[in-house]
Amino acid sequence: MSDTGSGAQPHAAATRPHDSAVTDAFGLLGDGTRLAVLLAIWEAHDPADEDNSLSFSEIFERVDYDDPGNLRYHLGKLEGQFIERAPEHDGYALRVPAQKLVRDIVAGVGDHDERLEPTPIDQRCPFCGAGTKVSYREGILFWACHECDGMTPGRDFASFDPPGPLAAVSFDPAGLDEWTAEELRAALAVRGRRRTREQFEGLCPTCSGQVDARFDWCDDHDPDGCHACGLRWRVGARFRCRTCENYGGASPRRLALFHPAVVSFYDDHGVSTRFRADEYERAKAVYDLVLDHEVELVAEDPVRVAVTARHDGDAIRVTFDEDVQFVDATRG
Ligand SMILES: [Zn+2]
Ligand SMILES: [Zn+2]
Ligand SMILES: [Zn+2]
């Protein structure tokens, strides 16, 4: 177990990229033939099928290689870490880490050329009322307002692209073609919610390390363009992974929806807080609900942050502690 104290040093695994096991694994794959072998076995792979192996002669045929002796050499290198023999089927099968790796390749991880130019969607900017756009570059899906500074009204983003970020999340390029621009907006919300939820629950969505959480606030805040903090909202939750230092932020108004009592509160008023990546209108409606949540920094020592949701004359208030965990929920 690693140290769980809040002042813990980064986990020892942070040094892993320098370990010989990691460099060896990447070295093993630094050969086009070996990747082609993994992809060939993957193509024959069917999760519903008991036999997911491919025989030597089938691999030889699929990778279109001209030297069987040399192919055996490459298979030998992959065996153990990435593939295993399936003697009952007289073939080779992918081990789980190789399946994950091939899925990443199929998802387009490592492909940095894919772009989506800013595309208008039917959702107004909550701050200035202008139309908004989704775009994609370098593995990040953006939702932005091109007329105001979005979530960062105090920052000079004249050269920033897109100019007024409203939300952004890492997204694999293979998903881009599947969705309309509006569905991408909902997909961004689904992915962002999941990543934030993992961080909120202490798990790094990038490396599976442990995550520390705290609140940050601006003492001299101007919501219309704060030069002190540069941000739209005065109070924010900050998440940082101890291992990979992956960093994330979220407004507590969003985190409030992770409390089951808040979900029930809306359900009791016939309002669903659920949406899928292909349910753009519902995603939009939930965004509007969250926007109306009121955030209050109740105390600084110890830190207490409260979020109040109101509907039809009713209200629910949830309180977070200094570690961004719920301490209570009260209705009325
Ligand atoms: Zn705007
Ligand atoms: Zn500020
Ligand atoms: Zn991490």
Tab-separated table of N, CA, C and O in Angstrom, residues 14 56 60 65 83 101-102 114 123 131 161 187 194 198 200 218 228 248 251 263 275 286 304-305 323 330:
chain	number	residue	atom	x	y	z
A	14	ALA	N	5.349	6.472	-10.251
A	14	ALA	CA	5.590	7.620	-11.125
A	14	ALA	C	6.927	7.484	-11.843
A	14	ALA	O	7.152	8.096	-12.872
A	56	PHE	N	-0.224	-20.440	-36.565
A	56	PHE	CA	0.969	-19.839	-37.167
A	56	PHE	C	0.762	-19.576	-38.661
A	56	PHE	O	1.076	-18.505	-39.167
A	60	PHE	N	0.900	-16.052	-40.533
A	60	PHE	CA	1.869	-15.895	-41.627
A	60	PHE	C	1.176	-15.311	-42.862
A	60	PHE	O	1.677	-14.402	-43.529
A	65	TYR	N	4.065	-12.011	-44.660
A	65	TYR	CA	5.494	-11.998	-44.360
A	65	TYR	C	6.172	-13.050	-45.223
A	65	TYR	O	5.576	-14.058	-45.560
A	83	ILE	N	1.353	-12.145	-26.157
A	83	ILE	CA	0.547	-13.252	-26.685
A	83	ILE	C	0.856	-14.526	-25.911
A	83	ILE	O	1.875	-14.606	-25.227
A	101	LEU	N	-3.996	-2.741	-25.673
A	101	LEU	CA	-3.132	-1.984	-26.575
A	101	LEU	C	-3.742	-1.893	-27.973
A	101	LEU	O	-3.777	-0.831	-28.588
A	102	VAL	N	-4.257	-3.020	-28.461
A	102	VAL	CA	-4.821	-3.013	-29.815
A	102	VAL	C	-6.090	-2.162	-29.841
A	102	VAL	O	-6.329	-1.426	-30.796
A	114	GLU	N	-6.036	14.053	-36.592
A	114	GLU	CA	-7.480	14.151	-36.742
A	114	GLU	C	-7.982	15.491	-36.192
A	114	GLU	O	-7.597	15.905	-35.103
A	123	GLN	N	-26.947	25.222	-29.254
A	123	GLN	CA	-26.903	25.469	-27.811
A	123	GLN	C	-26.227	26.818	-27.596
A	123	GLN	O	-25.107	27.046	-28.044
A	131	GLY	N	-24.227	31.792	-30.233
A	131	GLY	CA	-24.198	30.374	-30.594
A	131	GLY	C	-22.865	29.763	-30.180
A	131	GLY	O	-21.872	30.478	-30.037
A	161	ASP	N	-7.102	28.691	-29.024
A	161	ASP	CA	-7.992	28.095	-30.025
A	161	ASP	C	-8.610	26.829	-29.439
A	161	ASP	O	-7.878	25.882	-29.146
A	187	ALA	N	-21.730	13.600	-26.029
A	187	ALA	CA	-20.686	12.600	-25.745
A	187	ALA	C	-19.604	13.211	-24.855
A	187	ALA	O	-19.081	12.561	-23.949
A	194	ARG	N	-17.980	11.078	-16.510
A	194	ARG	CA	-17.362	9.831	-16.050
A	194	ARG	C	-15.963	10.087	-15.490
A	194	ARG	O	-15.598	9.577	-14.433
A	198	GLU	N	-14.788	9.562	-11.570
A	198	GLU	CA	-13.667	8.726	-11.129
A	198	GLU	C	-12.729	9.526	-10.238
A	198	GLU	O	-12.287	9.051	-9.190
A	200	PHE	N	-13.467	12.200	-8.506
A	200	PHE	CA	-14.213	12.486	-7.281
A	200	PHE	C	-14.181	11.274	-6.343
A	200	PHE	O	-14.118	11.417	-5.127
A	218	CYS	N	-11.327	31.963	-4.958
A	218	CYS	CA	-10.715	33.255	-5.226
A	218	CYS	C	-11.197	34.221	-4.148
A	218	CYS	O	-12.396	34.341	-3.913
A	228	ALA	N	-7.983	38.270	-10.874
A	228	ALA	CA	-7.270	37.585	-9.787
A	228	ALA	C	-7.106	36.108	-10.109
A	228	ALA	O	-6.026	35.548	-9.973
A	248	GLY	N	-7.367	17.755	-12.813
A	248	GLY	CA	-8.721	18.028	-13.283
A	248	GLY	C	-9.402	19.002	-12.356
A	248	GLY	O	-9.082	19.080	-11.174
A	251	SER	N	-16.604	22.286	-11.133
A	251	SER	CA	-17.398	23.127	-10.251
A	251	SER	C	-18.190	22.221	-9.308
A	251	SER	O	-18.748	21.205	-9.744
A	263	VAL	N	-30.197	13.420	-7.042
A	263	VAL	CA	-30.852	12.727	-8.169
A	263	VAL	C	-32.314	12.437	-7.808
A	263	VAL	O	-33.226	12.671	-8.617
A	275	PHE	N	-28.672	10.992	-18.900
A	275	PHE	CA	-28.644	11.166	-20.354
A	275	PHE	C	-27.560	10.291	-20.934
A	275	PHE	O	-26.605	9.924	-20.254
A	286	VAL	N	-29.843	18.875	-18.670
A	286	VAL	CA	-29.118	18.636	-17.419
A	286	VAL	C	-28.063	19.732	-17.215
A	286	VAL	O	-27.852	20.210	-16.095
A	304	ARG	N	-15.872	24.099	4.194
A	304	ARG	CA	-17.191	23.535	3.888
A	304	ARG	C	-17.755	24.301	2.702
A	304	ARG	O	-17.812	25.538	2.733
A	305	VAL	N	-18.166	23.556	1.691
A	305	VAL	CA	-18.764	24.157	0.501
A	305	VAL	C	-20.150	23.555	0.329
A	305	VAL	O	-20.302	22.329	0.392
A	323	ASP	N	-11.962	17.635	1.738
A	323	ASP	CA	-11.479	16.636	0.778
A	323	ASP	C	-12.455	16.429	-0.383
A	323	ASP	O	-12.365	15.447	-1.126
A	330	THR	N	-29.541	18.019	2.916
A	330	THR	CA	-30.798	18.344	3.618
A	330	THR	C	-31.792	18.947	2.643
A	330	THR	O	-31.439	19.794	1.810
